């Protein structure tokens, strides 16, 4: 099995597809980082103009003021538990900024790296995975080399499994590189710090509303780790589905086309047909897992982290079963 | 105990999309035998081969390789097989050597030394480190043969193996196949529509047409079967006379030429008889029956299905 996986990795590297994925990552991250940098400069300029403070120097005064303000609001007996919790979290963050002398307006490599993945998880990351997964099997079908593999003294399921495991290895590599490249490139712009800054998480949906009673702060590195773990899960899900399409369809172009259009369609289906309940069982609308962490999701009754993960797991398992059954039974006529 | 046949096909059938492509093929192949599988395009040659190596499942019947059923004991059966199916498709983005290493990695018993040996055997040593992308069809064919014989299989299956080979390459190829069969004891299964190729290379030939094997014979038997051609003044009369007196079926080839299989009859006596009956013979020749005649006799006029 090990030599089969080694074979697949050698093929993947020789095809230069992995290199292509890295190139895209480098270009995109650089553009993002540059853009973020510009935005930050503009925001600072605006603040200076509007409030008469120099963002770089006077932010402490502002933070102090906000902190006192929030403490007063927290003490007010008319506040609900919900808003008290979020106030407490906000205060902790401000206090941390003051203690560590970190301007909250400043970007950091840690913040950028996390945000980059949060923004990539539902479209950009899946696209990269599709580039790798969609021709793993169909590529061999269209070039006829699948025959070379299937007439060896190796059972078919082993060959497919080696391909699938290779895909998982590639997913890890892609995420690892996305992380490292984000850190390095954004670090050049914003400095390499920020890993211990507190980030709020733990949002819930109760009765169709965002509930923040159980919100708490976790260090940025911890939060990043969660985001990248979820991204890995999403990569596995999208990878498995593309893998299935790649088994079912004989041409690479068709398999990339099918899975890409599904993905893109999913992004506006969730927007247009949000009242149609069936759509929530589609894998495409459940990919924004990190939104559950940051509390930036549209609260829909019944949709939460557990629900989305269950739906995605269902898709993954179904894809794998279909792939393996079809691949081991099919007649190879190419 | 008798060794099992290298390859045994029993009543092999395949129906694809409601159309019966292979209609009950029975074959037995022994070690050191070079077997030719001859048929026009679309006769079901490749479909049969695909069933042998397990790429497609037979609708009915069974394939047994060295005593192991392909359907029930795929891994053991396929351990004895090396093959090229239809065309020598290789990974174009890898070099010839990388291709061989990939496939060798799937079979533990192939050593680096063995790979170098087969590369030399097929005469690819100077180009083996170039990308397959840059290979000609003939070179890819050689690479295909190299990967097929790499694991020293007991059964070597070659589908249209001489496609794209130059004349020198073909001669080399024949020599190599003979060596593999007669010295190393491989059974070789060659499918082709090139008659001459089969005639020059094979011991046994099966002719397949529209999914059925029409005939299986030793190639030398066909070659010894003599056929006579007469050029004479009254072909109609000669045909009638031969039929009535000698029970020989003659056919008219051209205006003044007839031809017939005379079997055990003596040509001297026949000629004497014809002259006695008043027929003027201009010319008489013995033509060695070639495989081509047999093939055309059996398959001519049929549309490709």
XYZ file of C-alpha atoms in Angstrom:
639
model
C 0.000 0.000 0.000
C 2.832 2.357 0.854
C 4.444 1.956 -2.556
C 1.077 2.558 -4.238
C 0.701 5.851 -2.365
C 4.295 6.736 -3.201
C 3.470 6.110 -6.880
C 0.486 8.427 -6.708
C 2.478 11.171 -5.032
C 5.220 10.922 -7.674
C 2.590 11.219 -10.417
C 0.979 14.201 -8.728
C 4.315 15.991 -8.423
C 5.359 15.174 -11.995
C 2.070 16.511 -13.298
C 3.075 19.862 -11.763
C -0.460 20.353 -10.550
C 0.610 20.754 -6.962
C 3.097 23.395 -8.045
C 0.283 25.200 -9.821
C -1.804 25.182 -6.653
C 1.101 26.657 -4.701
C 1.579 29.365 -7.321
C -2.088 30.340 -7.054
C -1.820 30.440 -3.279
C 1.254 32.678 -3.365
C -0.308 35.129 -5.810
C -3.639 35.289 -4.027
C -2.221 35.647 -0.542
C 0.139 38.381 -1.700
C -2.722 40.289 -3.300
C -4.862 39.872 -0.177
C -2.102 40.963 2.139
C -1.339 43.989 0.014
C -5.034 44.869 -0.117
C -5.410 44.510 3.636
C -2.416 46.722 4.092
C -3.962 49.442 1.913
C -7.294 49.202 3.728
C -5.582 49.568 7.050
C -3.759 52.702 5.929
C -7.001 54.207 4.671
C -8.897 53.390 7.858
C -6.211 55.051 9.919
C -6.298 58.123 7.727
C -10.084 58.319 8.034
C -9.994 57.972 11.776
C -7.422 60.677 12.098
C -9.509 62.957 9.970
C -12.820 62.244 11.668
C -11.932 61.943 15.314
C -8.804 63.990 15.479
C -6.755 61.170 16.878
C -3.680 59.604 15.436
C -4.569 55.963 15.319
C -1.077 54.860 15.979
C -0.573 56.977 19.093
C -3.895 57.827 20.631
C -5.725 54.502 20.451
C -5.001 53.847 24.138
C -7.030 56.873 25.277
C -9.936 55.688 23.159
C -9.696 52.134 24.474
C -9.564 53.373 28.078
C -12.686 55.421 27.490
C -14.514 52.478 25.886
C -13.529 50.223 28.741
C -14.950 52.553 31.378
C -18.077 52.968 29.319
C -18.608 49.248 29.042
C -17.998 48.676 32.731
C -20.829 51.117 33.475
C -23.151 49.348 31.076
C -22.292 45.973 32.574
C -23.230 47.231 36.035
C -26.602 48.411 34.850
C -29.353 46.136 36.250
C -31.439 46.406 33.079
C -28.994 44.441 30.917
C -29.880 40.894 29.794
C -27.453 38.018 30.269
C -26.981 37.858 26.520
C -25.513 41.290 26.035
C -23.637 41.098 29.325
C -21.680 38.128 28.045
C -20.690 39.859 24.869
C -19.749 42.971 26.784
C -17.535 40.942 29.060
C -15.816 39.377 26.080
C -15.315 42.755 24.439
C -13.813 44.134 27.645
C -11.397 41.267 27.984
C -10.176 41.927 24.478
C -9.715 45.634 25.099
C -7.951 44.997 28.381
C -5.599 42.591 26.595
C -4.843 45.179 23.954
C -4.044 47.747 26.630
C -1.915 45.350 28.649
C 0.052 44.169 25.627
C 0.087 47.572 23.974
C -1.491 46.276 20.773
C -3.436 48.671 18.619
C -6.644 46.790 17.734
C -6.668 48.472 14.349
C -3.333 46.976 13.432
C -3.341 43.797 11.434
C -1.159 40.925 12.490
C 0.049 37.787 10.722
C -2.069 35.723 13.107
C -5.232 37.691 12.348
C -4.587 37.682 8.635
C -3.818 33.967 8.457
C -7.054 33.151 10.236
C -9.161 35.559 8.234
C -7.695 34.320 4.993
C -8.859 30.778 5.693
C -12.241 31.966 6.980
C -12.770 33.710 3.646
C -11.407 30.801 1.585
C -13.233 27.928 3.175
C -16.407 27.998 1.110
C -15.021 28.637 -2.371
C -11.319 29.188 -2.816
C -10.108 26.234 -0.769
C -12.625 23.859 -2.404
C -11.463 25.055 -5.832
C -7.862 24.213 -5.018
C -8.875 20.781 -3.755
C -10.975 20.189 -6.876
C -7.958 20.955 -9.032
C -6.146 18.107 -7.325
C -8.982 15.634 -6.816
C -10.984 15.931 -10.007
C -8.505 14.192 -12.248
C -7.105 11.605 -9.883
C -9.190 8.863 -11.472
C -10.713 10.469 -14.564
C -7.252 11.585 -15.692
C -6.186 7.971 -15.832
C -9.382 6.985 -17.591
C -9.010 9.595 -20.311
C -5.338 8.783 -20.927
C -5.969 5.033 -20.842
C -3.344 4.470 -18.161
C -6.022 3.106 -15.832
C -5.602 -0.159 -17.748
C -1.970 -0.334 -16.688
C -2.990 -0.192 -13.054
C -5.942 -2.557 -13.136
C -4.219 -5.478 -14.841
C -1.617 -5.811 -12.073
C -1.881 -8.336 -9.309
C -3.388 -5.717 -7.031
C -7.113 -5.650 -6.253
C -9.042 -2.640 -7.518
C -10.111 -1.384 -4.101
C -6.469 -1.104 -3.066
C -5.678 1.042 -6.066
C -8.604 3.344 -5.353
C -7.775 3.494 -1.648
C -4.171 4.468 -2.412
C -5.489 7.287 -4.568
C -7.865 8.460 -1.864
C -5.194 8.392 0.836
C -2.885 10.329 -1.469
C -5.612 12.920 -1.849
C -5.854 13.275 1.941
C -2.087 13.723 2.146
C -2.302 16.404 -0.533
C -5.100 18.148 1.363
C -2.877 18.307 4.443
C -0.009 19.648 2.332
C -2.183 22.314 0.693
C -3.540 23.521 4.036
C -0.122 23.473 5.596
C 1.265 25.561 2.761
C -1.710 27.909 2.807
C -0.968 28.458 6.492
C 2.785 28.890 6.135
C 2.465 31.139 3.087
C -0.160 33.307 4.826
C 2.031 33.696 7.873
C 5.173 34.476 5.911
C 3.626 36.837 3.372
C 1.380 38.709 5.800
C 4.165 38.741 8.356
C 6.242 40.785 5.958
C 3.435 43.377 5.831
C 2.135 43.331 9.391
C 4.766 41.679 11.600
C 4.668 38.123 12.853
C 2.919 38.643 16.191
C -0.616 38.438 17.465
C -0.835 34.748 18.323
C -1.932 35.289 21.915
C -4.538 37.980 21.363
C -7.975 36.915 22.607
C -10.678 36.086 20.040
C -14.342 35.677 20.863
C -16.080 32.442 20.002
C -18.847 30.170 21.289
C -21.871 31.702 19.587
C -25.124 29.778 19.350
C -28.455 30.120 17.685
C -31.425 30.032 20.006
C -34.945 30.509 18.692
C -33.669 31.981 15.434
C -31.483 34.544 17.150
C -27.801 34.749 17.699
C -27.169 33.796 21.298
C -23.947 34.910 22.896
C -24.473 33.897 26.519
C -21.759 31.289 26.341
C -19.297 33.428 24.419
C -15.713 33.309 25.628
C -12.283 34.415 24.556
C -9.664 31.997 23.290
C -6.117 32.884 22.261
C -5.664 33.611 18.575
C -3.425 30.560 17.974
C -6.081 28.328 19.437
C -8.718 29.961 17.266
C -6.519 29.608 14.164
C -6.034 25.971 14.942
C -9.813 25.489 15.080
C -10.267 27.358 11.807
C -7.627 25.268 10.034
C -9.011 22.039 11.470
C -12.431 22.911 10.123
C -10.803 23.854 6.816
C -9.180 20.436 6.712
C -12.540 18.826 7.315
C -14.060 20.872 4.488
C -11.139 19.894 2.251
C -11.779 16.209 2.968
C -15.496 16.614 2.237
C -15.004 18.480 -1.040
C -12.133 16.150 -1.926
C -14.310 13.074 -1.412
C -17.142 14.439 -3.503
C -14.803 15.480 -6.341
C -13.155 12.087 -6.054
C -16.508 10.389 -6.567
C -17.269 12.538 -9.625
C -13.813 11.698 -10.916
C -14.593 7.984 -10.596
C -17.979 8.318 -12.272
C -16.969 10.590 -15.151
C -14.352 9.560 -17.681
C -13.045 12.980 -18.668
C -11.211 15.385 -16.426
C -12.775 18.451 -18.001
C -16.275 17.128 -17.336
C -15.502 16.198 -13.758
C -13.980 19.595 -12.946
C -16.915 21.296 -14.655
C -19.548 19.355 -12.745
C -18.111 19.851 -9.301
C -17.229 23.527 -9.861
C -20.661 24.471 -11.129
C -22.252 22.626 -8.213
C -20.110 24.578 -5.816
C -20.779 27.949 -7.390
C -24.505 27.202 -7.701
C -24.556 26.289 -4.000
C -23.316 29.713 -3.127
C -26.297 31.476 -4.580
C -28.844 28.787 -3.854
C -28.307 29.420 -0.164
C -28.880 33.090 -0.871
C -32.006 32.881 -3.041
C -33.769 29.842 -1.670
C -33.017 30.166 2.005
C -36.649 29.448 2.916
C -36.600 26.181 1.016
C -35.647 23.657 3.637
C -34.146 21.026 1.344
C -31.292 23.321 0.408
C -29.797 23.018 3.867
C -29.005 19.370 3.195
C -26.792 20.293 0.265
C -23.128 20.133 1.016
C -22.374 23.489 -0.626
C -24.397 25.560 1.821
C -22.797 23.883 4.819
C -19.206 24.674 3.997
C -18.955 27.916 5.992
C -18.149 26.111 9.202
C -15.846 28.818 10.512
C -18.759 31.272 10.588
C -20.152 29.276 13.493
C -16.951 30.025 15.389
C -16.922 33.739 14.724
C -20.661 34.225 15.064
C -20.890 35.894 11.666
C -23.485 33.499 10.211
C -27.047 34.131 9.228
C -29.035 32.613 12.057
C -31.289 29.917 10.568
C -33.259 27.731 12.919
C -31.871 24.211 12.976
C -28.594 25.028 11.335
C -25.638 24.872 13.645
C -22.141 23.448 13.732
C -23.345 19.967 14.628
C -25.964 19.976 11.885
C -23.517 21.123 9.206
C -20.848 18.671 10.209
C -23.363 15.827 10.196
C -24.607 16.770 6.733
C -21.056 17.028 5.399
C -20.071 13.715 6.961
C -23.113 12.121 5.337
C -22.017 13.408 1.929
C -18.466 12.196 2.473
C -19.473 8.688 3.474
C -21.984 8.407 0.643
C -19.371 9.608 -1.877
C -16.852 7.070 -0.671
C -19.308 4.184 -0.802
C -20.419 5.112 -4.320
C -16.800 5.557 -5.467
C -15.622 2.211 -4.163
C -18.632 0.202 -5.274
C -18.628 1.691 -8.758
C -14.875 1.469 -9.234
C -14.613 -2.171 -8.218
C -17.585 -3.266 -10.325
C -17.248 -1.184 -13.468
C -16.190 -2.528 -16.883
C -13.145 -0.667 -18.201
C -13.763 0.020 -21.857
C -11.316 2.848 -22.515
C 0.032 -34.430 -11.905
C -0.467 -32.545 -15.097
C 0.212 -28.847 -15.008
C -2.871 -26.744 -15.615
C -3.107 -24.917 -18.908
C -1.719 -21.390 -18.835
C -4.971 -19.974 -20.125
C -8.354 -21.528 -20.409
C -11.456 -19.804 -21.703
C -14.719 -21.663 -21.287
C -17.800 -20.514 -23.145
C -16.869 -16.872 -22.716
C -19.655 -14.468 -23.571
C -20.108 -10.731 -23.272
C -23.126 -8.627 -23.968
C -22.672 -4.874 -23.945
C -25.762 -2.692 -24.177
C -27.922 -5.540 -25.420
C -25.485 -6.518 -28.125
C -23.632 -9.780 -27.914
C -20.016 -8.954 -28.744
C -18.357 -12.218 -27.776
C -20.415 -15.341 -28.379
C -19.045 -18.279 -26.464
C -15.291 -18.463 -26.996
C -13.398 -21.588 -25.891
C -9.603 -21.623 -25.916
C -6.719 -23.413 -24.251
C -3.158 -22.158 -24.215
C -0.151 -24.218 -23.114
C 3.314 -23.090 -22.015
C 5.761 -22.196 -24.791
C 2.944 -21.763 -27.244
C 2.614 -18.685 -29.420
C -1.040 -18.246 -30.110
C -2.457 -15.930 -32.749
C -5.882 -14.408 -32.320
C -6.877 -13.214 -35.734
C -9.942 -11.327 -36.738
C -11.181 -8.276 -38.615
C -11.839 -5.012 -36.791
C -14.760 -5.267 -34.430
C -14.706 -9.059 -34.245
C -14.448 -9.034 -30.458
C -10.700 -9.566 -30.064
C -10.081 -6.734 -27.642
C -13.267 -7.461 -25.701
C -12.098 -11.046 -25.234
C -8.689 -9.865 -24.072
C -10.239 -7.416 -21.645
C -12.207 -10.266 -20.129
C -9.048 -12.361 -19.826
C -7.278 -9.690 -17.780
C -10.356 -8.802 -15.737
C -10.927 -5.291 -17.081
C -14.490 -6.296 -17.920
C -16.594 -9.038 -16.434
C -17.884 -11.812 -18.671
C -21.654 -12.042 -18.991
C -21.203 -15.780 -18.969
C -18.366 -18.281 -18.910
C -15.040 -18.270 -17.151
C -11.387 -17.330 -17.559
C -8.779 -19.458 -15.804
C -5.119 -18.479 -15.745
C -2.628 -21.061 -14.439
C -5.442 -22.748 -12.561
C -6.744 -19.558 -10.914
C -10.088 -18.099 -11.831
C -9.909 -14.407 -12.763
C -13.352 -13.808 -11.299
C -12.669 -15.429 -7.929
C -8.936 -15.215 -7.471
C -8.017 -12.065 -9.368
C -4.709 -11.312 -7.651
C -3.249 -14.811 -8.042
C -4.482 -15.143 -11.603
C -3.114 -11.760 -12.651
C 0.260 -12.466 -11.008
C 0.926 -14.636 -14.034
C 0.011 -12.114 -16.696
C 1.830 -9.349 -18.516
C -0.084 -7.465 -21.163
C -0.614 -4.567 -23.513
C -4.264 -3.775 -24.112
C -5.179 -2.007 -27.343
C -2.487 0.656 -27.239
C 0.580 1.117 -25.078
C -0.786 3.974 -22.957
C 1.826 5.274 -20.582
C 2.139 8.270 -18.313
C 3.264 10.874 -20.809
C 4.551 13.264 -18.186
C 6.956 10.671 -16.823
C 10.083 9.272 -18.462
C 10.157 5.721 -19.784
C 12.158 4.610 -16.783
C 9.822 6.355 -14.338
C 6.911 4.578 -15.968
C 8.590 1.232 -15.505
C 9.512 2.047 -11.911
C 5.913 2.991 -11.175
C 4.633 -0.318 -12.449
C 7.491 -2.309 -10.934
C 6.643 -0.824 -7.533
C 3.295 -2.610 -7.736
C 5.010 -5.995 -7.875
C 7.602 -6.726 -5.225
C 9.488 -9.362 -7.196
C 10.805 -7.019 -9.903
C 14.361 -5.853 -9.236
C 16.140 -2.809 -10.591
C 18.451 -5.142 -12.498
C 15.475 -6.813 -14.169
C 14.153 -3.421 -15.296
C 17.493 -2.562 -16.893
C 17.549 -5.959 -18.562
C 14.123 -5.607 -20.158
C 14.917 -2.084 -21.299
C 17.905 -3.520 -23.127
C 15.836 -6.420 -24.458
C 13.417 -4.079 -26.178
C 16.240 -1.799 -27.324
C 15.187 1.319 -25.484
C 18.325 1.913 -23.426
C 19.235 5.197 -25.125
C 15.872 6.879 -24.721
C 14.583 5.449 -21.482
C 15.295 8.622 -19.526
C 13.341 10.858 -21.894
C 9.745 11.804 -21.301
C 7.257 9.437 -22.960
C 5.731 12.563 -24.498
C 8.642 12.631 -26.932
C 8.371 8.949 -27.927
C 7.180 7.715 -31.298
C 4.428 5.104 -31.400
C 7.003 2.403 -32.044
C 9.008 3.426 -29.002
C 5.925 3.462 -26.841
C 5.152 -0.004 -28.156
C 8.609 -1.130 -27.038
C 8.084 0.419 -23.633
C 4.740 -1.368 -23.465
C 6.399 -4.687 -24.183
C 9.055 -3.956 -21.576
C 6.447 -3.389 -18.862
C 4.555 -6.495 -19.940
C 7.504 -8.885 -19.681
C 9.117 -7.203 -16.695
C 7.601 -9.564 -14.102
C 8.425 -12.725 -16.119
C 4.768 -13.647 -16.574
C 3.679 -17.136 -17.605
C 1.169 -15.593 -19.969
C 2.015 -12.657 -22.182
C -0.916 -10.960 -23.870
C -0.202 -8.552 -26.699
C -3.008 -6.687 -28.405
C -1.889 -5.418 -31.829
C 1.745 -5.394 -30.714
C 3.457 -4.445 -33.956
C 1.434 -1.303 -34.569
C 3.889 1.464 -35.282
C 6.990 -0.710 -35.349
C 9.349 -0.293 -38.301
C 10.370 -3.411 -40.293
C 13.577 -3.793 -38.311
C 11.618 -3.394 -35.120
C 9.164 -6.080 -36.222
C 11.937 -8.581 -36.912
C 13.483 -7.839 -33.530
C 10.102 -8.158 -31.935
C 9.479 -11.582 -33.490
C 12.872 -12.756 -32.325
C 12.138 -11.537 -28.818
C 8.735 -13.237 -28.703
C 10.209 -16.535 -29.916
C 12.948 -16.331 -27.321
C 10.430 -15.623 -24.551
C 8.236 -18.517 -25.616
C 10.750 -21.206 -26.542
C 13.527 -20.401 -24.055
C 11.638 -18.974 -21.089
C 8.495 -21.036 -21.568
C 6.032 -18.144 -21.753
C 2.703 -18.678 -23.425
C 2.161 -15.755 -25.772
C -1.259 -14.588 -26.882
C -1.000 -12.221 -29.852
C -4.051 -10.539 -31.269
C -3.771 -8.966 -34.658
C -5.466 -8.256 -37.923
C -2.107 -8.460 -39.672
C -2.144 -11.899 -41.221
C 1.460 -12.081 -42.266
C 2.523 -11.154 -38.763
C 0.561 -14.020 -37.234
C 1.681 -16.421 -39.943
C 5.333 -15.618 -39.330
C 5.159 -15.655 -35.586
C 2.511 -18.025 -34.274
C 2.222 -21.763 -33.791
C -1.527 -21.875 -33.449
C -4.099 -19.504 -34.809
C -7.735 -18.926 -34.018
C -9.819 -16.899 -36.364
C -12.608 -14.938 -34.769
C -15.484 -13.386 -36.629
C -18.451 -11.547 -35.198
C -17.703 -12.774 -31.726
C -17.281 -16.474 -32.502
C -14.137 -18.470 -33.115
C -14.575 -19.923 -36.607
C -11.565 -22.135 -36.678
C -8.491 -23.019 -34.637
C -5.598 -24.682 -36.438
C -1.870 -25.150 -36.395
C -0.318 -22.573 -38.651
C 1.895 -25.215 -40.329
C -1.168 -27.241 -41.324
C -2.580 -24.326 -43.228
C 0.691 -23.721 -44.947
C 0.970 -27.340 -46.118
C -2.467 -27.431 -47.580
C -1.776 -27.137 -51.328
C -3.919 -25.279 -53.744
C -3.692 -25.637 -57.481
C -4.366 -23.030 -60.108
C -4.983 -23.981 -63.725
C -5.031 -21.685 -66.669
C -7.075 -23.422 -69.398
C -9.358 -22.870 -72.373
C -12.685 -24.114 -70.991
C -13.025 -23.413 -67.302
C -16.762 -24.240 -67.066
C -16.234 -27.702 -68.426
C -13.181 -28.288 -66.243
C -15.123 -27.361 -63.092
C -17.920 -29.760 -64.007
C -15.518 -32.560 -64.841
C -13.558 -32.164 -61.617
C -16.709 -32.213 -59.581
C -18.257 -35.210 -61.306
C -15.222 -37.422 -61.587
C -13.006 -36.455 -58.684
C -15.353 -34.824 -56.277
C -13.159 -31.721 -56.238
C -14.745 -28.323 -55.837
C -13.010 -25.867 -58.101
C -13.753 -22.174 -58.358
C -13.299 -19.843 -61.227
C -10.865 -17.065 -60.468
C -10.473 -15.185 -63.706
C -11.760 -15.684 -67.231
C -9.469 -18.572 -67.923
C -8.281 -19.584 -64.498
C -9.739 -21.997 -61.983
C -8.399 -23.019 -58.620
C -9.064 -25.943 -56.306
C -7.896 -27.818 -53.257
C -6.908 -31.223 -54.497
C -6.236 -32.758 -51.109
C -4.696 -36.237 -51.459
C -5.151 -36.522 -55.229
C -2.130 -36.565 -57.463
C -1.698 -33.528 -59.672
C -0.139 -35.637 -62.481
C -3.239 -37.804 -62.733
C -5.552 -34.820 -62.673
C -3.682 -33.078 -65.463
C -3.629 -36.261 -67.531
C -7.385 -36.585 -67.041
C -8.122 -33.010 -68.058
C -6.036 -33.277 -71.221
C -7.697 -36.588 -72.073
C -11.071 -34.861 -71.755
C -9.970 -32.379 -74.435
C -9.083 -29.380 -72.334
C -6.031 -27.382 -73.321
C -3.915 -26.491 -70.303
C -1.877 -23.351 -70.683
C -0.376 -23.168 -67.254
C -0.606 -24.972 -63.966
C 0.842 -23.893 -60.632
C 0.907 -25.026 -57.023
C 0.079 -22.241 -54.692
C 0.897 -22.483 -51.056
C -2.189 -21.760 -49.060
C -1.475 -18.701 -47.009
C -3.207 -17.682 -43.888
C -4.503 -14.736 -45.793
C -6.479 -16.985 -48.112
C -7.985 -18.792 -45.200
C -8.764 -15.572 -43.429
C -10.346 -13.977 -46.474
C -12.233 -17.158 -47.311
C -13.701 -17.189 -43.882
C -14.374 -13.561 -43.329
C -14.705 -11.860 -46.675
C -17.911 -10.105 -47.508
C -18.918 -9.636 -43.929
C -19.614 -6.213 -42.708
C -17.884 -5.045 -39.600
C -20.274 -5.177 -36.725
